[in-house]
PDB file of C-alpha atoms in Angstrom:
ATOM      1  CA  ARG M   1     -11.542  59.494  57.267  1.00 82.00           C
ATOM      2  CA  ALA M   2      -8.285  61.160  58.255  1.00 83.00           C
ATOM      3  CA  LEU M   3     -10.130  64.228  59.545  1.00 84.00           C
ATOM      4  CA  ALA M   4     -12.560  62.102  61.526  1.00 84.00           C
ATOM      5  CA  GLU M   5      -9.829  59.904  62.997  1.00 84.00           C
ATOM      6  CA  ARG M   6      -7.476  62.810  63.743  1.00 85.00           C
ATOM      7  CA  GLU M   7      -4.583  61.567  61.656  1.00 88.00           C
ATOM      8  CA  PHE M   8      -3.366  65.063  60.832  1.00 92.00           C
ATOM      9  CA  ARG M   9      -0.607  66.652  62.893  1.00 91.00           C
ATOM     10  CA  LEU M  10       0.968  70.084  63.014  1.00 95.00           C
ATOM     11  CA  ARG M  11       4.702  70.603  63.077  1.00 95.00           C
ATOM     12  CA  TYR M  12       6.320  73.943  63.762  1.00 97.00           C
ATOM     13  CA  GLN M  13       9.461  75.512  62.332  1.00 96.00           C
ATOM     14  CA  PRO M  14      10.962  78.321  64.433  1.00 96.00           C
ATOM     15  CA  ILE M  15      11.356  81.771  62.882  1.00 96.00           C
ATOM     16  CA  VAL M  16      14.504  83.427  64.212  1.00 95.00           C
ATOM     17  CA  ASP M  17      15.168  87.146  64.598  1.00 95.00           C
ATOM     18  CA  VAL M  18      18.368  87.964  62.691  1.00 96.00           C
ATOM     19  CA  ALA M  19      19.586  90.579  65.170  1.00 94.00           C
ATOM     20  CA  THR M  20      18.982  88.698  68.440  1.00 92.00           C
ATOM     21  CA  LEU M  21      18.878  85.056  67.224  1.00 93.00           C
ATOM     22  CA  ALA M  22      15.822  84.591  69.445  1.00 92.00           C
ATOM     23  CA  VAL M  23      12.747  82.646  68.347  1.00 94.00           C
ATOM     24  CA  VAL M  24      10.089  85.245  67.541  1.00 94.00           C
ATOM     25  CA  GLY M  25       7.590  82.999  65.853  1.00 96.00           C
ATOM     26  CA  VAL M  26       6.846  79.673  64.217  1.00 97.00           C
ATOM     27  CA  GLU M  27       5.391  78.496  60.941  1.00 97.00           C
ATOM     28  CA  ALA M  28       2.723  75.812  61.319  1.00 97.00           C
ATOM     29  CA  LEU M  29       3.084  72.962  58.811  1.00 94.00           C
ATOM     30  CA  ILE M  30       0.528  70.187  58.452  1.00 93.00           C
ATOM     31  CA  ALA M  31       1.454  66.522  58.034  1.00 91.00           C
ATOM     32  CA  TRP M  32      -0.646  63.395  57.628  1.00 90.00           C
ATOM     33  CA  GLU M  33       0.350  60.292  59.574  1.00 85.00           C
ATOM     34  CA  THR M  34      -1.275  57.578  57.492  1.00 82.00           C
ATOM     35  CA  PRO M  35      -1.503  53.959  58.677  1.00 79.00           C
ATOM     36  CA  GLU M  36      -0.588  52.745  55.186  1.00 81.00           C
ATOM     37  CA  ARG M  37       2.113  55.156  53.978  1.00 82.00           C
ATOM     38  CA  GLY M  38       3.484  56.740  57.121  1.00 82.00           C
ATOM     39  CA  LEU M  39       4.140  60.471  57.204  1.00 83.00           C
ATOM     40  CA  MET M  40       2.881  62.344  54.142  1.00 85.00           C
ATOM     41  CA  ARG M  41       3.879  65.921  53.365  1.00 83.00           C
ATOM     42  CA  PRO M  42       1.396  68.655  52.359  1.00 85.00           C
ATOM     43  CA  ALA M  43       2.363  68.601  48.670  1.00 85.00           C
ATOM     44  CA  GLU M  44       1.102  65.032  48.509  1.00 87.00           C
ATOM     45  CA  PHE M  45      -2.390  65.568  49.926  1.00 88.00           C
ATOM     46  CA  ILE M  46      -3.306  69.268  49.844  1.00 88.00           C
ATOM     47  CA  PRO M  47      -4.064  69.214  46.076  1.00 87.00           C
ATOM     48  CA  VAL M  48      -6.331  66.205  46.661  1.00 88.00           C
ATOM     49  CA  ALA M  49      -8.132  68.024  49.482  1.00 88.00           C
ATOM     50  CA  GLU M  50      -8.682  70.959  47.113  1.00 85.00           C
ATOM     51  CA  GLN M  51      -9.995  68.719  44.346  1.00 88.00           C
ATOM     52  CA  CYS M  52     -12.466  66.863  46.554  1.00 87.00           C
ATOM     53  CA  GLY M  53     -13.783  69.948  48.305  1.00 86.00           C
ATOM     54  CA  LEU M  54     -12.344  69.294  51.771  1.00 88.00           C
ATOM     55  CA  ILE M  55      -9.749  72.076  51.827  1.00 87.00           C
ATOM     56  CA  GLY M  56     -12.087  74.383  53.732  1.00 86.00           C
ATOM     57  CA  GLU M  57     -12.554  71.891  56.545  1.00 90.00           C
ATOM     58  CA  LEU M  58      -8.880  70.909  56.590  1.00 92.00           C
ATOM     59  CA  GLY M  59      -7.737  74.523  56.477  1.00 91.00           C
ATOM     60  CA  ALA M  60     -10.083  75.514  59.285  1.00 92.00           C
ATOM     61  CA  TRP M  61      -8.742  72.652  61.420  1.00 94.00           C
ATOM     62  CA  THR M  62      -5.163  73.723  60.743  1.00 95.00           C
ATOM     63  CA  LEU M  63      -5.865  77.345  61.625  1.00 96.00           C
ATOM     64  CA  ALA M  64      -7.806  76.493  64.786  1.00 96.00           C
ATOM     65  CA  THR M  65      -5.238  73.955  65.992  1.00 97.00           C
ATOM     66  CA  ALA M  66      -2.269  76.254  65.382  1.00 97.00           C
ATOM     67  CA  CYS M  67      -3.945  79.126  67.247  1.00 98.00           C
ATOM     68  CA  ARG M  68      -4.881  76.874  70.175  1.00 97.00           C
ATOM     69  CA  GLU M  69      -1.540  75.092  70.532  1.00 97.00           C
ATOM     70  CA  ILE M  70       0.612  78.192  70.236  1.00 97.00           C
ATOM     71  CA  GLN M  71      -1.544  80.172  72.656  1.00 97.00           C
ATOM     72  CA  LEU M  72      -1.205  77.353  75.194  1.00 96.00           C
ATOM     73  CA  LEU M  73       2.589  77.576  74.852  1.00 95.00           C
ATOM     74  CA  ARG M  74       2.503  81.357  75.084  1.00 95.00           C
ATOM     75  CA  ARG M  75       0.625  81.165  78.365  1.00 95.00           C
ATOM     76  CA  GLU M  76       2.576  78.284  79.826  1.00 94.00           C
ATOM     77  CA  LEU M  77       6.000  79.748  79.029  1.00 93.00           C
ATOM     78  CA  GLU M  78       4.982  83.412  79.255  1.00 92.00           C
ATOM     79  CA  LEU M  79       6.481  84.073  75.822  1.00 91.00           C
ATOM     80  CA  ASP M  80       5.341  86.450  73.118  1.00 92.00           C
ATOM     81  CA  ILE M  81       5.709  84.420  69.922  1.00 94.00           C
ATOM     82  CA  ASP M  82       3.731  84.569  66.699  1.00 96.00           C
ATOM     83  CA  VAL M  83       2.366  81.777  64.520  1.00 98.00           C
ATOM     84  CA  ALA M  84       2.150  81.791  60.719  1.00 97.00           C
ATOM     85  CA  VAL M  85      -0.349  79.536  58.927  1.00 97.00           C
ATOM     86  CA  ASN M  86      -0.400  78.803  55.205  1.00 93.00           C
ATOM     87  CA  ILE M  87      -3.748  79.403  53.537  1.00 91.00           C
ATOM     88  CA  SER M  88      -4.906  77.659  50.365  1.00 86.00           C
ATOM     89  CA  PRO M  89      -6.172  79.871  47.511  1.00 83.00           C
ATOM     90  CA  LEU M  90      -9.520  78.042  47.610  1.00 82.00           C
ATOM     91  CA  GLN M  91      -9.807  78.591  51.337  1.00 85.00           C
ATOM     92  CA  LEU M  92      -8.984  82.282  50.963  1.00 84.00           C
ATOM     93  CA  ARG M  93     -11.724  82.717  48.362  1.00 82.00           C
ATOM     94  CA  GLN M  94     -14.449  81.433  50.668  1.00 83.00           C
ATOM     95  CA  ALA M  95     -16.919  84.208  51.422  1.00 81.00           C
ATOM     96  CA  ASN M  96     -16.718  83.645  55.183  1.00 87.00           C
ATOM     97  CA  PHE M  97     -12.952  83.206  55.469  1.00 91.00           C
ATOM     98  CA  HIS M  98     -12.503  86.275  57.670  1.00 92.00           C
ATOM     99  CA  GLU M  99     -15.204  84.916  59.978  1.00 93.00           C
ATOM    100  CA  THR M 100     -13.323  81.621  60.268  1.00 94.00           C
ATOM    101  CA  VAL M 101     -10.196  83.528  61.275  1.00 96.00           C
ATOM    102  CA  ALA M 102     -12.119  85.513  63.886  1.00 96.00           C
ATOM    103  CA  GLN M 103     -13.671  82.347  65.339  1.00 96.00           C
ATOM    104  CA  CYS M 104     -10.306  80.600  65.603  1.00 97.00           C
ATOM    105  CA  LEU M 105      -8.760  83.582  67.388  1.00 97.00           C
ATOM    106  CA  GLU M 106     -11.664  83.859  69.805  1.00 97.00           C
ATOM    107  CA  ALA M 107     -11.754  80.141  70.586  1.00 97.00           C
ATOM    108  CA  ALA M 108      -8.017  80.088  71.314  1.00 97.00           C
ATOM    109  CA  ASP M 109      -7.980  83.531  72.973  1.00 97.00           C
ATOM    110  CA  LEU M 110      -4.972  84.319  70.786  1.00 97.00           C
ATOM    111  CA  PRO M 111      -4.266  88.012  70.146  1.00 97.00           C
ATOM    112  CA  ALA M 112      -4.884  88.833  66.489  1.00 97.00           C
ATOM    113  CA  ALA M 113      -1.468  90.466  66.189  1.00 96.00           C
ATOM    114  CA  SER M 114       0.142  87.103  67.034  1.00 97.00           C
ATOM    115  CA  LEU M 115      -1.295  85.413  63.926  1.00 97.00           C
ATOM    116  CA  THR M 116      -0.034  85.763  60.355  1.00 97.00           C
ATOM    117  CA  ILE M 117      -1.699  84.121  57.378  1.00 95.00           C
ATOM    118  CA  GLU M 118       0.679  83.171  54.577  1.00 93.00           C
ATOM    119  CA  VAL M 119      -0.488  83.156  50.972  1.00 89.00           C
ATOM    120  CA  THR M 120       1.506  82.389  47.851  1.00 81.00           C
ATOM    121  CA  GLU M 121       2.221  85.122  45.355  1.00 73.00           C
ATOM    122  CA  GLY M 122       0.183  83.271  42.733  1.00 69.00           C
ATOM    123  CA  ILE M 123      -3.044  84.026  44.609  1.00 71.00           C
ATOM    124  CA  LEU M 124      -2.613  87.674  43.732  1.00 65.00           C
ATOM    125  CA  VAL M 125      -2.732  86.957  40.000  1.00 60.00           C
ATOM    126  CA  ASP M 126      -6.236  85.458  39.981  1.00 60.00           C
ATOM    127  CA  GLY M 127      -7.787  86.745  43.182  1.00 57.00           C
ATOM    128  CA  GLY M 128      -8.966  90.152  41.998  1.00 67.00           C
ATOM    129  CA  GLU M 129     -10.922  92.526  44.195  1.00 75.00           C
ATOM    130  CA  LYS M 130     -12.400  89.749  46.327  1.00 78.00           C
ATOM    131  CA  THR M 131      -8.912  88.835  47.492  1.00 78.00           C
ATOM    132  CA  VAL M 132      -8.133  92.481  48.210  1.00 80.00           C
ATOM    133  CA  GLU M 133     -11.304  92.784  50.303  1.00 85.00           C
ATOM    134  CA  THR M 134     -10.535  89.585  52.212  1.00 87.00           C
ATOM    135  CA  PHE M 135      -7.061  90.852  53.039  1.00 86.00           C
ATOM    136  CA  ARG M 136      -8.491  94.141  54.217  1.00 89.00           C
ATOM    137  CA  ARG M 137     -10.963  92.438  56.539  1.00 92.00           C
ATOM    138  CA  VAL M 138      -8.276  90.218  58.001  1.00 93.00           C
ATOM    139  CA  ARG M 139      -5.873  93.127  58.477  1.00 93.00           C
ATOM    140  CA  GLN M 140      -8.619  95.171  60.155  1.00 93.00           C
ATOM    141  CA  MET M 141      -8.716  92.478  62.845  1.00 94.00           C
ATOM    142  CA  GLY M 142      -4.988  92.995  63.402  1.00 96.00           C
ATOM    143  CA  VAL M 143      -3.897  89.736  61.758  1.00 96.00           C
ATOM    144  CA  GLY M 144      -0.736  89.862  59.649  1.00 95.00           C
ATOM    145  CA  VAL M 145      -0.616  88.922  55.955  1.00 93.00           C
ATOM    146  CA  SER M 146       2.585  87.488  54.487  1.00 92.00           C
ATOM    147  CA  ILE M 147       3.346  86.854  50.810  1.00 88.00           C
ATOM    148  CA  ASP M 148       5.052  83.469  50.677  1.00 85.00           C
ATOM    149  CA  ASP M 149       7.499  82.393  47.937  1.00 76.00           C
ATOM    150  CA  PHE M 150       7.933  86.035  46.956  1.00 78.00           C
ATOM    151  CA  GLY M 151       9.694  86.581  43.643  1.00 68.00           C
ATOM    152  CA  THR M 152       8.523  83.356  41.997  1.00 65.00           C
ATOM    153  CA  GLY M 153       5.180  84.623  40.661  1.00 59.00           C
ATOM    154  CA  TYR M 154       4.211  86.771  37.697  1.00 54.00           C
ATOM    155  CA  SER M 155       1.858  89.228  39.339  1.00 55.00           C
ATOM    156  CA  GLY M 156       3.991  92.350  39.026  1.00 59.00           C
ATOM    157  CA  LEU M 157       4.806  94.723  41.834  1.00 68.00           C
ATOM    158  CA  GLY M 158       1.735  96.933  41.692  1.00 69.00           C
ATOM    159  CA  TYR M 159      -0.192  94.787  44.144  1.00 72.00           C
ATOM    160  CA  LEU M 160       2.327  95.544  46.897  1.00 76.00           C
ATOM    161  CA  THR M 161       0.973  99.075  47.115  1.00 75.00           C
ATOM    162  CA  ARG M 162      -2.674  97.978  46.864  1.00 75.00           C
ATOM    163  CA  LEU M 163      -2.823  95.187  49.404  1.00 79.00           C
ATOM    164  CA  PRO M 164      -2.515  95.535  53.180  1.00 84.00           C
ATOM    165  CA  ILE M 165       0.501  93.218  53.415  1.00 88.00           C
ATOM    166  CA  SER M 166       2.720  93.089  56.500  1.00 92.00           C
ATOM    167  CA  LYS M 167       5.501  90.677  55.450  1.00 93.00           C
ATOM    168  CA  LEU M 168       7.399  89.345  52.452  1.00 92.00           C
ATOM    169  CA  LYS M 169       8.968  85.905  52.487  1.00 92.00           C
ATOM    170  CA  ILE M 170      11.978  85.304  50.234  1.00 91.00           C
ATOM    171  CA  ASP M 171      11.550  81.990  48.440  1.00 87.00           C
ATOM    172  CA  LYS M 172      14.036  79.205  49.170  1.00 89.00           C
ATOM    173  CA  SER M 173      15.023  79.074  45.500  1.00 87.00           C
ATOM    174  CA  PHE M 174      16.741  82.450  45.900  1.00 88.00           C
ATOM    175  CA  VAL M 175      18.329  81.506  49.225  1.00 92.00           C
ATOM    176  CA  ASP M 176      19.923  78.267  47.990  1.00 89.00           C
ATOM    177  CA  ASP M 177      22.817  79.921  46.130  1.00 83.00           C
ATOM    178  CA  LEU M 178      23.439  82.923  48.364  1.00 86.00           C
ATOM    179  CA  ALA M 179      26.782  81.486  49.435  1.00 77.00           C
ATOM    180  CA  MET M 180      28.153  82.191  45.934  1.00 79.00           C
ATOM    181  CA  PRO M 181      28.208  85.417  43.899  1.00 80.00           C
ATOM    182  CA  GLY M 182      25.433  85.557  41.330  1.00 77.00           C
ATOM    183  CA  HIS M 183      22.009  86.812  40.365  1.00 81.00           C
ATOM    184  CA  ASP M 184      20.268  85.224  43.360  1.00 83.00           C
ATOM    185  CA  ARG M 185      22.230  87.518  45.661  1.00 90.00           C
ATOM    186  CA  ALA M 186      21.018  90.521  43.712  1.00 90.00           C
ATOM    187  CA  VAL M 187      17.417  89.303  43.803  1.00 89.00           C
ATOM    188  CA  ALA M 188      17.487  88.610  47.540  1.00 91.00           C
ATOM    189  CA  ALA M 189      19.078  91.979  48.281  1.00 94.00           C
ATOM    190  CA  ALA M 190      16.501  93.719  46.084  1.00 91.00           C
ATOM    191  CA  ILE M 191      13.585  91.989  47.838  1.00 91.00           C
ATOM    192  CA  ILE M 192      14.933  93.018  51.240  1.00 95.00           C
ATOM    193  CA  ALA M 193      15.410  96.612  50.116  1.00 95.00           C
ATOM    194  CA  LEU M 194      11.984  96.733  48.465  1.00 91.00           C
ATOM    195  CA  GLY M 195      10.290  95.298  51.537  1.00 92.00           C
ATOM    196  CA  HIS M 196      11.908  97.811  53.839  1.00 95.00           C
ATOM    197  CA  GLN M 197      11.053 100.712  51.541  1.00 93.00           C
ATOM    198  CA  LEU M 198       7.416  99.615  51.842  1.00 91.00           C
ATOM    199  CA  HIS M 199       7.747  99.212  55.635  1.00 93.00           C
ATOM    200  CA  LEU M 200       7.314  95.421  55.455  1.00 94.00           C
ATOM    201  CA  GLN M 201       9.090  92.789  57.498  1.00 96.00           C
ATOM    202  CA  VAL M 202      11.220  90.480  55.335  1.00 96.00           C
ATOM    203  CA  VAL M 203      11.706  86.812  56.227  1.00 96.00           C
ATOM    204  CA  ALA M 204      13.973  84.352  54.382  1.00 96.00           C
ATOM    205  CA  GLU M 205      13.098  80.667  54.343  1.00 94.00           C
ATOM    206  CA  GLY M 206      15.260  77.661  53.598  1.00 94.00           C
ATOM    207  CA  VAL M 207      18.400  78.985  55.314  1.00 96.00           C
ATOM    208  CA  GLU M 208      20.736  75.997  55.628  1.00 95.00           C
ATOM    209  CA  SER M 209      24.252  77.421  55.900  1.00 94.00           C
ATOM    210  CA  LYS M 210      26.125  80.079  57.845  1.00 94.00           C
ATOM    211  CA  ALA M 211      27.207  81.703  54.580  1.00 93.00           C
ATOM    212  CA  GLN M 212      23.575  82.183  53.553  1.00 95.00           C
ATOM    213  CA  PHE M 213      22.740  83.585  56.966  1.00 95.00           C
ATOM    214  CA  GLU M 214      25.668  85.999  56.958  1.00 95.00           C
ATOM    215  CA  PHE M 215      24.664  87.380  53.572  1.00 94.00           C
ATOM    216  CA  LEU M 216      21.076  87.890  54.708  1.00 96.00           C
ATOM    217  CA  ARG M 217      22.227  89.520  57.932  1.00 96.00           C
ATOM    218  CA  GLY M 218      24.506  91.833  56.004  1.00 96.00           C
ATOM    219  CA  GLU M 219      21.618  92.916  53.776  1.00 96.00           C
ATOM    220  CA  GLY M 220      19.378  93.640  56.772  1.00 97.00           C
ATOM    221  CA  CYS M 221      16.916  90.750  56.485  1.00 97.00           C
ATOM    222  CA  ASP M 222      14.637  90.786  59.543  1.00 97.00           C
ATOM    223  CA  ALA M 223      14.097  87.095  60.267  1.00 97.00           C
ATOM    224  CA  VAL M 224      15.024  83.661  58.928  1.00 97.00           C
ATOM    225  CA  GLN M 225      13.969  80.051  59.161  1.00 96.00           C
ATOM    226  CA  GLY M 226      15.567  76.872  57.945  1.00 95.00           C
ATOM    227  CA  TYR M 227      17.560  73.775  58.826  1.00 94.00           C
ATOM    228  CA  LEU M 228      20.574  75.831  59.951  1.00 93.00           C
ATOM    229  CA  PHE M 229      18.516  76.587  63.025  1.00 94.00           C
ATOM    230  CA  CYS M 230      15.814  73.934  63.255  1.00 93.00           C
ATOM    231  CA  GLN M 231      13.733  71.604  61.140  1.00 92.00           C
ATOM    232  CA  PRO M 232       9.950  71.473  61.694  1.00 93.00           C
ATOM    233  CA  VAL M 233       9.224  69.790  65.036  1.00 94.00           C
ATOM    234  CA  GLY M 234       6.243  68.606  67.018  1.00 94.00           C
ATOM    235  CA  LEU M 235       4.676  70.601  69.815  1.00 94.00           C
ATOM    236  CA  GLU M 236       6.620  68.898  72.608  1.00 94.00           C
ATOM    237  CA  ALA M 237       9.967  69.438  70.891  1.00 94.00           C
ATOM    238  CA  LEU M 238       9.030  73.061  70.264  1.00 95.00           C
ATOM    239  CA  ARG M 239       8.263  73.464  73.958  1.00 94.00           C
ATOM    240  CA  GLU M 240      11.742  72.194  74.835  1.00 92.00           C
ATOM    241  CA  ILE M 241      13.341  74.617  72.382  1.00 91.00           C
ATOM    242  CA  LEU M 242      11.416  77.547  73.833  1.00 91.00           C
ATOM    243  CA  LEU M 243      12.106  76.413  77.398  1.00 88.00           C
ATOM    244  CA  GLY M 244      15.828  76.575  76.606  1.00 81.00           C
ATOM    245  CA  GLY M 245      15.394  80.285  76.045  1.00 65.00           C
ATOM    246  CA  LYS M 246      18.875  80.723  74.556  1.00 54.00           C
ATOM    247  CA  GLY M 247      17.853  81.195  70.945  1.00 60.00           C
ATOM    248  CA  PHE M 248      20.162  79.883  68.231  1.00 70.00           C
ATOM    249  CA  ALA M 249      23.423  81.738  68.859  1.00 65.00           C
ATOM    250  CA  ASP M 250      25.391  78.497  68.524  1.00 67.00           C
ATOM    251  CA  ALA M 251      23.947  77.727  65.091  1.00 66.00           C
ATOM    252  CA  ALA M 252      24.841  81.100  63.599  1.00 64.00           C
TER     253      ALA M 252
END
């Protein structure tokens, strides 16, 4: 019913370049505005969509809407920003997933290089060769592939050399305690160094304090996102942020 009655909405969290503090991209996050319960977050309804077989339809809507809305902003504001979209493991395993991506790009007229699909590290444990082939097809189009929540899975590091990945995303659990000396600092620094050795862009999520940001900047992290800069916002609020054009120098 929610799909038919268009109750789903996308919100966007800016991704900020560490060196320039300019917005270089956004992560698209789906929310469900229910008449009964108000705003529901993905963790509350995505598992249900997977269980009842609707994740393919919901995921395709999310991908198509994100491509269309961000390309409209790119044209209107004459800005070169990217959009990252989270992909469910079940959606990724669909035989025609790469075709869905191609159709969404074509319909929106969004350059492939301006789209990144984000997948959790856990996908790499169970995906096998089919996942590798899907990644290859997507990367051949020019679309980026980002490993989300990096460092929280148990897949080992071998896959980093096998898969055509373009980005690593440091999980918020490692970012939370960066303001204090400890193991999380070592892990975050190691992920940044590893990513750069493999010629990958490294993004940190969940940045909420200047101390966290300063540590990440000192270690050479490429980009960040989090409440220090901006919470997820609707399309109109995102337009106002991008119209400002001043980045987030005040926040950092």
